[in-house]
PDB file of C-alpha atoms and ligand atoms in Angstrom:
ATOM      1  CA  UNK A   1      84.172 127.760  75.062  1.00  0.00           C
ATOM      2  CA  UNK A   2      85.072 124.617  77.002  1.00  0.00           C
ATOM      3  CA  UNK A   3      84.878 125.489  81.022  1.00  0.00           C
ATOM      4  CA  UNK A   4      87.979 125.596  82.765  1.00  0.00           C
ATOM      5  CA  UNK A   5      88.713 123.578  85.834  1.00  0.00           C
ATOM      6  CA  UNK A   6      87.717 127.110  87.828  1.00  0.00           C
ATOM      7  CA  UNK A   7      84.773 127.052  86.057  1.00  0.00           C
ATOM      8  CA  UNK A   8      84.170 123.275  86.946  1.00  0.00           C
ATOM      9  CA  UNK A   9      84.439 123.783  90.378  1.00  0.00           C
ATOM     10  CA  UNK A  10      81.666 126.719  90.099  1.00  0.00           C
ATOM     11  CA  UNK A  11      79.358 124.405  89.141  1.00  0.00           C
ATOM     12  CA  UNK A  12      80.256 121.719  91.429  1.00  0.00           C
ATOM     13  CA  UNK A  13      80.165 124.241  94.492  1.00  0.00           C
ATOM     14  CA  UNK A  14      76.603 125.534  93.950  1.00  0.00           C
ATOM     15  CA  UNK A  15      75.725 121.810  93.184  1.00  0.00           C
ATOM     16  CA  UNK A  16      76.383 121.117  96.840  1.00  0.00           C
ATOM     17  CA  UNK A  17      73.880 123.719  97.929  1.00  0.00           C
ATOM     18  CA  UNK A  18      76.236 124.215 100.835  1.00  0.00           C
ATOM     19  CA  UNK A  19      77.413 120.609 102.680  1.00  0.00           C
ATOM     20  CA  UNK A  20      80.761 122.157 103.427  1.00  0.00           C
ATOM     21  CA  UNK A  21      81.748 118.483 104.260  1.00  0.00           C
ATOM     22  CA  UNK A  22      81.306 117.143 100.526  1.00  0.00           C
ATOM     23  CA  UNK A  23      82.740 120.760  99.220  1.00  0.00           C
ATOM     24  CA  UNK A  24      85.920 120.289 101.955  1.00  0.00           C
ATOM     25  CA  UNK A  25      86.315 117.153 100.148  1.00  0.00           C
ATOM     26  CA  UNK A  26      85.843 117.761  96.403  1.00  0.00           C
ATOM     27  CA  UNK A  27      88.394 120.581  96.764  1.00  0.00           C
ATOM     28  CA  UNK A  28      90.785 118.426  98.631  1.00  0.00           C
ATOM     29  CA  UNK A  29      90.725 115.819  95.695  1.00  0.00           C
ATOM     30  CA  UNK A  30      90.884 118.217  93.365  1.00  0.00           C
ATOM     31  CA  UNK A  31      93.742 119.457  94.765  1.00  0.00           C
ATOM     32  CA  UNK A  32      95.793 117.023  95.627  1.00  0.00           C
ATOM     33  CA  UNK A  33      95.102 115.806  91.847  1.00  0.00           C
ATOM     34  CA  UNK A  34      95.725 118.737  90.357  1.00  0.00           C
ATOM     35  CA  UNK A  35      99.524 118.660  91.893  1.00  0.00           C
ATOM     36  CA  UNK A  36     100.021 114.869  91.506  1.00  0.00           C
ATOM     37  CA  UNK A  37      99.326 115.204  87.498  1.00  0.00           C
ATOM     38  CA  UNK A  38     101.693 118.019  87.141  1.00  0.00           C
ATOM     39  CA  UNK A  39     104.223 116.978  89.262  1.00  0.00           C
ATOM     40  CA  UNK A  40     103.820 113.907  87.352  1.00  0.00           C
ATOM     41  CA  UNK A  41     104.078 116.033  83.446  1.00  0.00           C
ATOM     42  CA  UNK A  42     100.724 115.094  82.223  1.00  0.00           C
ATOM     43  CA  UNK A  43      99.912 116.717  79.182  1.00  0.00           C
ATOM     44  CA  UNK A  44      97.387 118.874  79.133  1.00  0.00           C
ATOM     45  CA  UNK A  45      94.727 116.861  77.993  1.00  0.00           C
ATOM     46  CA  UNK A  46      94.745 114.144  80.495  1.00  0.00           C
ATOM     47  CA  UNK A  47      95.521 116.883  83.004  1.00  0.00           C
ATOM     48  CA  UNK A  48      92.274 118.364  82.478  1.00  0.00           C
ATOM     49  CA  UNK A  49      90.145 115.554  82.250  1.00  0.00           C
ATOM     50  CA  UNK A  50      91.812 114.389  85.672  1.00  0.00           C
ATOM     51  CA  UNK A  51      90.843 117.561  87.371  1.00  0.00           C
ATOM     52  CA  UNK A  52      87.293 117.591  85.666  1.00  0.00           C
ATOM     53  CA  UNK A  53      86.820 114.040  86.997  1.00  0.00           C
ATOM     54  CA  UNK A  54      88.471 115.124  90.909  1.00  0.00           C
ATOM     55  CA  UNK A  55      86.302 117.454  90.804  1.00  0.00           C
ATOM     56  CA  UNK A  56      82.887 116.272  90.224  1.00  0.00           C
ATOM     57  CA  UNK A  57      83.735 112.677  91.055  1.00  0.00           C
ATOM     58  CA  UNK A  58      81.616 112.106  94.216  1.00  0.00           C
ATOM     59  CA  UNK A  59      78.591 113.835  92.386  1.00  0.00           C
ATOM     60  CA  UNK A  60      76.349 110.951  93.243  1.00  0.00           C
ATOM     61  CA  UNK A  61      77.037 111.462  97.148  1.00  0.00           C
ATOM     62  CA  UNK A  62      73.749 113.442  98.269  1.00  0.00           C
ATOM     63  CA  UNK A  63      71.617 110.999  95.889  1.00  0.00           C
ATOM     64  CA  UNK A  64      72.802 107.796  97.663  1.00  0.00           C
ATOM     65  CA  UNK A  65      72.821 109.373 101.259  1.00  0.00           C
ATOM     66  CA  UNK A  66      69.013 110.139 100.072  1.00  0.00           C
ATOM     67  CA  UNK A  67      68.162 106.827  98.034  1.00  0.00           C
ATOM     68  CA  UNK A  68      70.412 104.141 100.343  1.00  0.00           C
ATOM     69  CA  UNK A  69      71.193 105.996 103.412  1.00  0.00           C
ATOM     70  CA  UNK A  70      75.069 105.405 102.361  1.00  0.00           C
ATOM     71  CA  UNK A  71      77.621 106.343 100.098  1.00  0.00           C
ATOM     72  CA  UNK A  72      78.549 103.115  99.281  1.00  0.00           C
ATOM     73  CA  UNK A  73      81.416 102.743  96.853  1.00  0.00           C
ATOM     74  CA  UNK A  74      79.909 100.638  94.059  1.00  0.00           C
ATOM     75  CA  UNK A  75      76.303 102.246  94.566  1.00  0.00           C
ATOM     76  CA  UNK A  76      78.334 105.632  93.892  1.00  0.00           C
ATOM     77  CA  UNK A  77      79.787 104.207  90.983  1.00  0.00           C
ATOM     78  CA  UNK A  78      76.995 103.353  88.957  1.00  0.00           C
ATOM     79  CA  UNK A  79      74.904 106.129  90.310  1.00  0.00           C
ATOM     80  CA  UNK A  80      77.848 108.999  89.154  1.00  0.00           C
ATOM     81  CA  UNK A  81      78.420 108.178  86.122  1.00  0.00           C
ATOM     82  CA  UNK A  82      75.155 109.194  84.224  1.00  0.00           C
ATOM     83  CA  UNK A  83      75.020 112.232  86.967  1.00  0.00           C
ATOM     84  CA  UNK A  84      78.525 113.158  85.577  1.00  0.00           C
ATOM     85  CA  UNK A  85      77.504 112.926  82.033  1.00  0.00           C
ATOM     86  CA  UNK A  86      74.360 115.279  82.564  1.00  0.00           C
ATOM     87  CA  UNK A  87      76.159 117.888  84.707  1.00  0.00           C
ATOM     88  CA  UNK A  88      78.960 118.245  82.249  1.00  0.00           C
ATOM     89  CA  UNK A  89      76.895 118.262  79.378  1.00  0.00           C
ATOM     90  CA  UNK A  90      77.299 122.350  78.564  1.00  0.00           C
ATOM     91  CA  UNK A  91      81.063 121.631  79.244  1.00  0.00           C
ATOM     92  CA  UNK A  92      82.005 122.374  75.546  1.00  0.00           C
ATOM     93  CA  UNK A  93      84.298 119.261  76.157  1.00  0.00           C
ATOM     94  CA  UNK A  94      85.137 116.926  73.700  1.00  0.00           C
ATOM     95  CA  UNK A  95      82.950 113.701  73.848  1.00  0.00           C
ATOM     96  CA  UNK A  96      86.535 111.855  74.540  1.00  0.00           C
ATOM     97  CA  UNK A  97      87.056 114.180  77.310  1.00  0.00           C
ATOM     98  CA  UNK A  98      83.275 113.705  78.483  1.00  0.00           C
ATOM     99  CA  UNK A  99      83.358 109.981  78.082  1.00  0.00           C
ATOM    100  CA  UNK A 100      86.718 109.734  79.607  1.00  0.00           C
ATOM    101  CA  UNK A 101      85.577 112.046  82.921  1.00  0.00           C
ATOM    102  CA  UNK A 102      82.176 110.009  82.917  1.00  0.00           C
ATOM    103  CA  UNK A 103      84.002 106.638  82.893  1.00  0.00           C
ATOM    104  CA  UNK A 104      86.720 107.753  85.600  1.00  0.00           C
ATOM    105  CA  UNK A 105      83.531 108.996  88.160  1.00  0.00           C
ATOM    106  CA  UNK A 106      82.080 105.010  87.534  1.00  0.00           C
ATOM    107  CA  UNK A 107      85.156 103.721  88.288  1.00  0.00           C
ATOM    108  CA  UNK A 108      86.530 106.257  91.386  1.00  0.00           C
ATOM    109  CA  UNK A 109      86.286 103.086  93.919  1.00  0.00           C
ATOM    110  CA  UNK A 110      87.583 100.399  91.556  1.00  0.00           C
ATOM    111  CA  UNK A 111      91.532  99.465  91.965  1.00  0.00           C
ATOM    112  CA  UNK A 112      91.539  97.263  89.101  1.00  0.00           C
ATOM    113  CA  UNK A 113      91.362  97.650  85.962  1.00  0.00           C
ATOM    114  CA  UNK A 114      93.682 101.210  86.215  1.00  0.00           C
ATOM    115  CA  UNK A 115      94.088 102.035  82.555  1.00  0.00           C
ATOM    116  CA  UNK A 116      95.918 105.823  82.482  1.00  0.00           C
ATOM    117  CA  UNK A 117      97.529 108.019  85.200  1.00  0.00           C
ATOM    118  CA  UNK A 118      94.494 109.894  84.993  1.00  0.00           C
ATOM    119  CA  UNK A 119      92.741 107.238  86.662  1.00  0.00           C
ATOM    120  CA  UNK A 120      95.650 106.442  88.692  1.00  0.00           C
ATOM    121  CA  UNK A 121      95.677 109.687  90.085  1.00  0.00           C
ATOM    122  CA  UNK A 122      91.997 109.845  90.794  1.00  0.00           C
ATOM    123  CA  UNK A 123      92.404 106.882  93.130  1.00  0.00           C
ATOM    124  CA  UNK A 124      95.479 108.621  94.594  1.00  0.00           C
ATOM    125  CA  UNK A 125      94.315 111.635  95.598  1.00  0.00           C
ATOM    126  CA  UNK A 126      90.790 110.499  96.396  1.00  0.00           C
ATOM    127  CA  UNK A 127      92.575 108.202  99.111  1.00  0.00           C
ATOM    128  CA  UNK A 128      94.856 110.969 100.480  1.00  0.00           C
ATOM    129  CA  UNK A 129      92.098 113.104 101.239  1.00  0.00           C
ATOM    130  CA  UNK A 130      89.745 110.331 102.663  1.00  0.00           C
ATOM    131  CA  UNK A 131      92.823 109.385 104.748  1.00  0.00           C
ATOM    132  CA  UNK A 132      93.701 113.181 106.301  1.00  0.00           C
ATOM    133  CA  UNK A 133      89.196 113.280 106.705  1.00  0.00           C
ATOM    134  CA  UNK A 134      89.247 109.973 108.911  1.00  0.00           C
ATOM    135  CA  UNK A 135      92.459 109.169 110.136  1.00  0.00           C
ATOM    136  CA  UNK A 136      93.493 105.886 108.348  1.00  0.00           C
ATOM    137  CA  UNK A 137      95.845 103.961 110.636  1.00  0.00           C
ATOM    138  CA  UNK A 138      99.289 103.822 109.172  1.00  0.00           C
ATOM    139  CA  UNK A 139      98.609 100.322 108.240  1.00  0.00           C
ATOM    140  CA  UNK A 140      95.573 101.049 105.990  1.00  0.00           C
ATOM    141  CA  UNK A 141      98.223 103.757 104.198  1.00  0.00           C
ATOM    142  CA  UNK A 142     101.138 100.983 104.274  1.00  0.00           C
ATOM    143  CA  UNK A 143      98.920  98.748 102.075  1.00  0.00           C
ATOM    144  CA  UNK A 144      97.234 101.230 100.060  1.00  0.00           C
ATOM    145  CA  UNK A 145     100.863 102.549  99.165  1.00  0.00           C
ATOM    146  CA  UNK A 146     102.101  98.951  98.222  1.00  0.00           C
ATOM    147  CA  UNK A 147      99.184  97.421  96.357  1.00  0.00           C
ATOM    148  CA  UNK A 148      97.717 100.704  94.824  1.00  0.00           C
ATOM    149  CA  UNK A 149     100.021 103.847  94.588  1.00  0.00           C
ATOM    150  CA  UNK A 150     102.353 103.771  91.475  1.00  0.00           C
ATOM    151  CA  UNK A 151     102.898 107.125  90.879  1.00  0.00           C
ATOM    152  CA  UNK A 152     106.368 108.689  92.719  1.00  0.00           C
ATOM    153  CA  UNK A 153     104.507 111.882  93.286  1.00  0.00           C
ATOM    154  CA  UNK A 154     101.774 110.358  94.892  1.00  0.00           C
ATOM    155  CA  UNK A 155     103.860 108.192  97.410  1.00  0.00           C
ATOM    156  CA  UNK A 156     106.152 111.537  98.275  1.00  0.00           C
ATOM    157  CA  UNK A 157     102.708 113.334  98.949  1.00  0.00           C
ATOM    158  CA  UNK A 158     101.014 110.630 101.065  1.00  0.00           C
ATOM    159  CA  UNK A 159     104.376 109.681 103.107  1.00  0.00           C
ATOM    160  CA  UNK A 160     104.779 113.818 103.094  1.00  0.00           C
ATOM    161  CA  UNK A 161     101.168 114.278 104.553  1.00  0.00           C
ATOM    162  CA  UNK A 162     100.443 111.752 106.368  1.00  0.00           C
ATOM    163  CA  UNK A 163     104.117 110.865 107.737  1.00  0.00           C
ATOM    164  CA  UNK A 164     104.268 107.125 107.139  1.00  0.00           C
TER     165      UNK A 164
HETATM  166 FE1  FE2 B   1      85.929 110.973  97.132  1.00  0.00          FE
END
């Protein structure tokens, strides 16, 4: 049996061993992807793997706050990807699905390059939740929704949320 999302976020949740800050976050992401991919008809397939990846894509964020004392973005990157692979590995996914989720958590900071609405919604809703968590001026959103955002449902929800 291949976990569900639900079953996903399970995981994830006792993986965080209680920071309520990265949990606040992963659900937000998860969330917000969730509703831009269906709002957006994905099929089911990339659906899934877009939620699998929302969900555990800031896996490496403990390691590097431990390792570098940040969570830099590339650092993250190349640190996430084999965590992804190893904490998905009883999935039951496909090893598309896997490879897919593992290569969308070493890409989550990268804006070039976008090669599927799965990955465009990643960087979507990853930036809609960082913006409500810190409070991106309106100019930061301005440009993010001009040079990054092509999805419609993504724009309505980040003009919708955070009023710009
Ligand atoms: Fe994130």
């Amino acid at each position: 049996m291949t976990w569900t999302a639900a079953q996903i976020l399970e995981e994830m949740l006792a993986f965080s061993d209680g920071d309520l800050h990265d949990i606040d976050h992963l659900i937000r992401v998860w969330t917000y992807a969730k509703t831009i991919g269906e709002l957006e008809g994905l099929d089911p397939d990339t659906q899934y793997v877009l939620e699998a990846a929302a969900i555990v894509h800031d896996i490496a964020c403990p390691l590097c706050r431990e390792k570098y004392g940040n969570t830099d973005g590339r650092r993250q990157e190349e640190e996430g990807a084999p965590m992804a692979r190893e904490f998905l590995r009883g999935a039951g996914m496909s090893d598309a699905q896997l490879e897919r989720v593992v290569y969308l958590v070493g890409r989550h900071h990268t804006f070039t390059g976008v090669d599927g609405a799965d990955y465009q919604i990643l960087l979507e809703a990853d930036f809609l939740a960082n913006a409500c968590e810190n409070g991106y001026p309106r100019e930061r959103v301005e440009a993010f929704l001009d040079r990054v955002v092509r999805t419609a449902a993504g724009e309505r929800l980040i003009r919708s949320v955070l009023r710009v």
